Backbone as CSV, one residue per row, in Angstrom:
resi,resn,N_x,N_y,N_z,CA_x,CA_y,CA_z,C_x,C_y,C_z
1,UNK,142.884,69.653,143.453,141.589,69.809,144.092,141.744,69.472,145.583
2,UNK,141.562,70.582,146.415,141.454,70.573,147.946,140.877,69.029,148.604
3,UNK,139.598,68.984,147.705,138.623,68.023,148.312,138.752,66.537,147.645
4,UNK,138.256,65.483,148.285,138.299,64.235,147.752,136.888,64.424,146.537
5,UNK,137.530,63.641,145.246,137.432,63.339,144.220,136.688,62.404,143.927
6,UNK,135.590,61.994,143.564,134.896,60.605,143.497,134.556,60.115,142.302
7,UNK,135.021,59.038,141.762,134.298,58.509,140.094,133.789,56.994,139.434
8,UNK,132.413,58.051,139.598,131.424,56.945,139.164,131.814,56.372,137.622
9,UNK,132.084,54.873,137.259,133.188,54.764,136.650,131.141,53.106,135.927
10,UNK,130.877,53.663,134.780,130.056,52.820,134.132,130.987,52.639,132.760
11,UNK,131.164,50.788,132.103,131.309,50.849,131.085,132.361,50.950,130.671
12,UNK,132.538,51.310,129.433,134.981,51.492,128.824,135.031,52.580,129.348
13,UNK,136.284,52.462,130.052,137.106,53.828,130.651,138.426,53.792,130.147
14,UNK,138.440,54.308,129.061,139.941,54.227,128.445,140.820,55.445,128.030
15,UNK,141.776,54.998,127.806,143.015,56.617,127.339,142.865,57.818,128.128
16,UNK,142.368,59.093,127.754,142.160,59.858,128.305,140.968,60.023,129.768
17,UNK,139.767,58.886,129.573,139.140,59.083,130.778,139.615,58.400,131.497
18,UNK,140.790,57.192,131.303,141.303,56.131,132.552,142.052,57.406,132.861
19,UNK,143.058,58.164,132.493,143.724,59.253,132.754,143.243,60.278,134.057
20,UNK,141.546,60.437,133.538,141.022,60.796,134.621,140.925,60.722,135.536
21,UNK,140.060,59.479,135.652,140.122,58.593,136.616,140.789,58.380,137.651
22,UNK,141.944,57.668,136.899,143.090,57.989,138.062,143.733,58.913,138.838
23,UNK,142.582,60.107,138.897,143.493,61.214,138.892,142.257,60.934,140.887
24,UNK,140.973,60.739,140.421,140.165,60.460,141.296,140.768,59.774,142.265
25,UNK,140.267,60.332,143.747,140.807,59.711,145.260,140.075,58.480,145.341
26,UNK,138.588,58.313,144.657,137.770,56.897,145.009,137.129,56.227,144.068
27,UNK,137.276,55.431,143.044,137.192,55.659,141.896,135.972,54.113,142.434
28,UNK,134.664,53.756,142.308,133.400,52.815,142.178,133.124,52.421,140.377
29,UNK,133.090,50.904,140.248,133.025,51.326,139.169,132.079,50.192,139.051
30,UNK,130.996,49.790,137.787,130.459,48.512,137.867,131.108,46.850,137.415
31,UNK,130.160,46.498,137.652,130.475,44.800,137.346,130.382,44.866,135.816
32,UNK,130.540,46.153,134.735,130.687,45.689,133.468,131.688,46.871,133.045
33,UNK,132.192,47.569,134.099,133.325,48.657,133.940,134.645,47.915,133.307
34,UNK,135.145,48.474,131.867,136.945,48.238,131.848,137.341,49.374,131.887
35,UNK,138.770,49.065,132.148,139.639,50.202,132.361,141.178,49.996,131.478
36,UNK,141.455,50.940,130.991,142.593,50.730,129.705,143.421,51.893,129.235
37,UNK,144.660,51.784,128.760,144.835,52.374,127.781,145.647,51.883,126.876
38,UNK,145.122,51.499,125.577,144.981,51.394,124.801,146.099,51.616,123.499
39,UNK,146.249,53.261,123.920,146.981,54.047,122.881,148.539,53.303,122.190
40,UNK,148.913,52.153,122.462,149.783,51.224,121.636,149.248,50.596,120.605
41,UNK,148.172,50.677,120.355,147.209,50.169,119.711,146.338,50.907,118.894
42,UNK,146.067,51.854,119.116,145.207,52.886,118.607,145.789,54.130,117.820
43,UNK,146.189,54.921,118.266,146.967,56.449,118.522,148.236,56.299,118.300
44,UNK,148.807,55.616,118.734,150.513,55.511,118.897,151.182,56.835,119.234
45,UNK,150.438,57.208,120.128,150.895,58.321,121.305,151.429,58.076,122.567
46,UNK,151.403,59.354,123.422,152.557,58.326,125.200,151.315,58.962,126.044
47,UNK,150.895,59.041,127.259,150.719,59.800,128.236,151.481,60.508,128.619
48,UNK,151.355,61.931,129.466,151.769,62.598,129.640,152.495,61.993,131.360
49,UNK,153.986,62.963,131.445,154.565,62.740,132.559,153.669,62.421,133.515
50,UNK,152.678,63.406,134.150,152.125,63.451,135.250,150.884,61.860,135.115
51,UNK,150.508,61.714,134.063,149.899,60.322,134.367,150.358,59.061,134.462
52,UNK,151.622,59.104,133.504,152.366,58.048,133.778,152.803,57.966,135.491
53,UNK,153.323,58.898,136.120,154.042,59.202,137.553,152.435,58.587,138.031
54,UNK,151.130,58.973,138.148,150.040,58.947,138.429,150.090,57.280,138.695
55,UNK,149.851,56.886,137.235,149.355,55.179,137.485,150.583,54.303,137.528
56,UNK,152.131,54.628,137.958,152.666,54.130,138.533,152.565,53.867,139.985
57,UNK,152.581,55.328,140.391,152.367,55.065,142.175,150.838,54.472,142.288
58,UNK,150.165,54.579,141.462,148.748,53.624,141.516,148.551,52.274,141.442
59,UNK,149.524,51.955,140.646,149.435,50.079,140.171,150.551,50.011,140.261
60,UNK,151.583,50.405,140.220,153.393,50.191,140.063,153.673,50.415,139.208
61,UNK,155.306,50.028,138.551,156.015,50.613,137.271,155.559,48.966,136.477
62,UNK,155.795,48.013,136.901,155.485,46.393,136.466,154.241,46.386,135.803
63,UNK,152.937,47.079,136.362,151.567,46.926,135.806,151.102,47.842,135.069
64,UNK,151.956,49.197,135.279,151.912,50.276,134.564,152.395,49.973,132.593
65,UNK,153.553,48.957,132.860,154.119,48.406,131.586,153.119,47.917,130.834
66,UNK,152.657,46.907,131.822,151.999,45.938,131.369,150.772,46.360,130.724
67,UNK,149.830,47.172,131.159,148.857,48.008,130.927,148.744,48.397,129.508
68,UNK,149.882,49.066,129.305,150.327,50.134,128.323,150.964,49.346,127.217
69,UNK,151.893,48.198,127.303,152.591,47.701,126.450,151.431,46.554,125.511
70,UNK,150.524,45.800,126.167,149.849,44.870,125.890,148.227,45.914,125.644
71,UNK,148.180,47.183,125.726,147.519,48.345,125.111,145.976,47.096,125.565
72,UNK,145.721,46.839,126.786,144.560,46.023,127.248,143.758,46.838,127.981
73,UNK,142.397,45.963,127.735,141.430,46.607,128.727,141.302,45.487,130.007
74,UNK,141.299,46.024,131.271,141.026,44.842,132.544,139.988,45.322,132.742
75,UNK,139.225,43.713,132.792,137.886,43.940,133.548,137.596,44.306,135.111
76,UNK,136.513,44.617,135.300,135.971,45.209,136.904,136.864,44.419,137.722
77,UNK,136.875,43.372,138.277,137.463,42.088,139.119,138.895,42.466,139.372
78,UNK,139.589,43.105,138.363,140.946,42.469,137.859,141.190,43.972,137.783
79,UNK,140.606,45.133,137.604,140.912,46.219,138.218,140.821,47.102,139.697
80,UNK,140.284,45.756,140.264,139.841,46.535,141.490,141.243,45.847,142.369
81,UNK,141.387,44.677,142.016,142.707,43.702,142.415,144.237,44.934,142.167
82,UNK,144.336,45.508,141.353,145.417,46.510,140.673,145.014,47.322,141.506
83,UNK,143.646,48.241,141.826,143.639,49.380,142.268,142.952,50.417,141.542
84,UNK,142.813,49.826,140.575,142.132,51.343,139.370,141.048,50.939,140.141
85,UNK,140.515,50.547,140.618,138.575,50.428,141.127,139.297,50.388,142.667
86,UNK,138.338,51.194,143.313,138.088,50.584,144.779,137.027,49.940,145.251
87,UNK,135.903,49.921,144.308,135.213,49.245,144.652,134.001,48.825,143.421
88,UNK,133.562,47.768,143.332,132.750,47.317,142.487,131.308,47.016,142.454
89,UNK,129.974,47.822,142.237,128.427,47.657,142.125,128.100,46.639,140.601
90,UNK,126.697,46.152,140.932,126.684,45.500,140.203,126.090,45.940,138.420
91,UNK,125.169,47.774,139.116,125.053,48.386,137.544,124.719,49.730,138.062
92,UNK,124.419,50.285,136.464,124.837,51.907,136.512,123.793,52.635,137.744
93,UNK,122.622,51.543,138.023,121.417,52.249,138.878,122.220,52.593,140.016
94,UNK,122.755,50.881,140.619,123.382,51.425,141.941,124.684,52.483,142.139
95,UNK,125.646,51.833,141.057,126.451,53.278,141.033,126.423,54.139,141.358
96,UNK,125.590,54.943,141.127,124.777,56.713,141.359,124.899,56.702,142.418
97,UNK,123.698,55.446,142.991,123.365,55.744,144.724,124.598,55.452,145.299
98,UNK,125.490,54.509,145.201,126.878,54.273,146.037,127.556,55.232,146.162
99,UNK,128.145,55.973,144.557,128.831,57.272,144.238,127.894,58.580,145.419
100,UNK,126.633,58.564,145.442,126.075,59.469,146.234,126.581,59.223,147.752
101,UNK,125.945,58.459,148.289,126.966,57.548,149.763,127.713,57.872,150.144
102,UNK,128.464,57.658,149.032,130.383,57.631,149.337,129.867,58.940,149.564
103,UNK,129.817,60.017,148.624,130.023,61.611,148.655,129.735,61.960,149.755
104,UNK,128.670,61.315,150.366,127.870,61.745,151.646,128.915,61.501,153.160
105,UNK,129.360,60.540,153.194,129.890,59.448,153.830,131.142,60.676,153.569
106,UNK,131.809,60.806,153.124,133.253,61.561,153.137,133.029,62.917,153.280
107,UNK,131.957,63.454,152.702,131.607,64.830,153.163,131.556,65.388,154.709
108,UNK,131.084,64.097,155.114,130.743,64.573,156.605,132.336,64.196,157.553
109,UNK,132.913,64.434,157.225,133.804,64.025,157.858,135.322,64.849,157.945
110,UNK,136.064,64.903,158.522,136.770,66.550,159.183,137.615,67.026,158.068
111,UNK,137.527,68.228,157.456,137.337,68.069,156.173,139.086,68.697,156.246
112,UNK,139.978,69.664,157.059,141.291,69.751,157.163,141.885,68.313,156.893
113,UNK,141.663,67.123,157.756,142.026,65.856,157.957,141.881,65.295,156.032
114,UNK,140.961,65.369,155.361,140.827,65.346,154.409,141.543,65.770,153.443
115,UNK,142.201,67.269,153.513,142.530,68.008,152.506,144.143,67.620,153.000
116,UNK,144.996,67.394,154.385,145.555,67.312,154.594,146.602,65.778,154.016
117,UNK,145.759,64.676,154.316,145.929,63.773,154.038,146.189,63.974,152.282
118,UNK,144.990,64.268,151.242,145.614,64.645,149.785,146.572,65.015,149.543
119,UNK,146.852,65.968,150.179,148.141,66.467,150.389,149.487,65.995,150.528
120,UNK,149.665,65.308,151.881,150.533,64.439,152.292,150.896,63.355,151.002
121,UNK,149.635,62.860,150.205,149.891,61.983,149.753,150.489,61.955,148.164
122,UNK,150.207,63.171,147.719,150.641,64.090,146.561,151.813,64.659,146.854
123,UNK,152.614,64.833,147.963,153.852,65.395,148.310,154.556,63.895,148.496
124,UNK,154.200,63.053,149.135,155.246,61.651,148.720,155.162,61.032,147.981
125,UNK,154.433,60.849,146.623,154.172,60.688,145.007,154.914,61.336,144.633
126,UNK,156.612,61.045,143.478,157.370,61.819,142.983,156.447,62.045,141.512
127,UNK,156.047,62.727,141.357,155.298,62.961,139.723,156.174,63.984,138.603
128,UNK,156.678,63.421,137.841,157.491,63.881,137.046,157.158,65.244,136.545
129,UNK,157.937,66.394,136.413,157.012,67.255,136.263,156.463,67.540,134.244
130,UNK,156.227,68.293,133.569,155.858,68.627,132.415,157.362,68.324,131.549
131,UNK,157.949,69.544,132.200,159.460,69.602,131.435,160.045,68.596,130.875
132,UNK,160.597,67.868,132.073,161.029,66.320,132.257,160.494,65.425,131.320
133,UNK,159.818,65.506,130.736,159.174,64.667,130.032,158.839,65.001,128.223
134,UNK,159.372,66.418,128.418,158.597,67.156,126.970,159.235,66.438,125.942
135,UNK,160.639,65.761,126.163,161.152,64.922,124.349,160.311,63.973,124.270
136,UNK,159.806,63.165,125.468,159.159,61.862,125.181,158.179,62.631,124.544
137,UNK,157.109,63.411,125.293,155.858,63.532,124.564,155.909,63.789,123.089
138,UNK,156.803,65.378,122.733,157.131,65.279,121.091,157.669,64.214,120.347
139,UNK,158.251,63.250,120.704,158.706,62.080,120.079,157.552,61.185,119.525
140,UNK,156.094,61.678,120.658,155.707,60.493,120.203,154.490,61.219,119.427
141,UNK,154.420,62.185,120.049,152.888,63.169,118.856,153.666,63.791,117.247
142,UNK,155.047,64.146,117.309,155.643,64.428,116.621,155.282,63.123,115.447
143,UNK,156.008,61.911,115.114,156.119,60.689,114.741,154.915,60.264,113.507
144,UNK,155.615,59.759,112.577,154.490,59.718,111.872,153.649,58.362,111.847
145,UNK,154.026,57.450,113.283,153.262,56.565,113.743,151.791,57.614,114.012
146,UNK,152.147,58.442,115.058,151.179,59.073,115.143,150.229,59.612,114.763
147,UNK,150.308,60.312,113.424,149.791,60.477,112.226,149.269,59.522,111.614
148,UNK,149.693,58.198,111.989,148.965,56.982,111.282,148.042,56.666,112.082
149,UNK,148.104,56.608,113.266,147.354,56.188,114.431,146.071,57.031,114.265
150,UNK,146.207,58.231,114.363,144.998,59.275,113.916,144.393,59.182,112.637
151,UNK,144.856,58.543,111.729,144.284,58.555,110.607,143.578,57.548,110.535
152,UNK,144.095,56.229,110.568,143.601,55.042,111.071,142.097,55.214,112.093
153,UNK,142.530,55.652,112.979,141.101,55.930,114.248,140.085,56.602,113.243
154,UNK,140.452,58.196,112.842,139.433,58.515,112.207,138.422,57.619,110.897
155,UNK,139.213,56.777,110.411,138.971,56.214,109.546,138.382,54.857,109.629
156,UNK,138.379,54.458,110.973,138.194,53.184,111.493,138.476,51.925,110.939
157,UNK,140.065,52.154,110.774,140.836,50.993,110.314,141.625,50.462,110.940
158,UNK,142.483,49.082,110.899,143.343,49.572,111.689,144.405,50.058,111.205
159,UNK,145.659,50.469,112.111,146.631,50.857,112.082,147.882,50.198,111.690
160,UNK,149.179,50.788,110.899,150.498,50.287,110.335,151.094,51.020,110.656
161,UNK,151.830,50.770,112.004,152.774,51.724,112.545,154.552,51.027,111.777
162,UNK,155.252,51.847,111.774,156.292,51.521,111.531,157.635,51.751,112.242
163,UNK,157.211,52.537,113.588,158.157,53.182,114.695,158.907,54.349,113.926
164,UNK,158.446,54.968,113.533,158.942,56.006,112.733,158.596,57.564,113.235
């Protein structure tokens, strides 16, 4: 996306929408926002190359582990400290209006310089591409952890993975 990205971030933001998220240039979130993923815990699935590459150059490879291995949610405070938040309101009312602001506030402003800078900053981010990554992903959707993980979720139990 050419243009800066903005996300109004209320409440659990986990697995696939932290995925999102991070994908966002300005991510506001509230004073009762977490942010997570989970999926060691849940799913017993991986992220894909490009998000892993994503919330490394976002938080590092150290917090990226950590994140993922201990399958936690961080609260508002303690994500904005990491970086998944840039900034923190105190509820979903103001959100809106901040998220509006911001939009306003960056809209007006030279919008080459804008698209340029994304740019720049997506070209010195090494992001692994699809390929590179395709045994991990089948290894881990393949797996009949995985299959447990999904069954488990649907079923709202928990899970008995066996690394299998």
């Amino acid at each position: 996306c050419r243009v800066p990205v903005i996300a109004a971030i209320a409440g659990a933001c986990t697995g696939g929408g932290a995925g999102i998220a991070a994908c966002c240039d300005i991510r506001i979130g509230t004073a009762a926002t977490r942010i997570g993923f989970p999926i060691a815990r849940t799913l017993g699935n991986c992220l894909s190359m490009s998000n892993i590459s994503r919330l490394v150059s976002l938080i590092g490879p150290a917090r990226t582990k950590d994140l993922i291995f201990k399958a936690r949610l961080v609260e508002a405070p303690e994500a904005l400290a990491l970086g998944l938040l840039n900034e923190i309101v105190p509820d979903v009312e103001t959100l809106q209006r901040r998220a509006d602001e911001t939009a306003k506030l960056v809209a007006g402003h030279a919008p080459i310089t804008l698209e340029v800078t994304k740019e720049a900053v997506r070209r010195i981010r090494r992001t692994l591409s699809r390929d590179e990554g395709e045994d991990l992903i089948l290894k881990a959707y393949m797996s009949e952890d995985f299959r447990e993980g999904m069954d488990a979720f649907l079923n709202k139990r928990a899970p008995n993975f066996k690394g299998k």
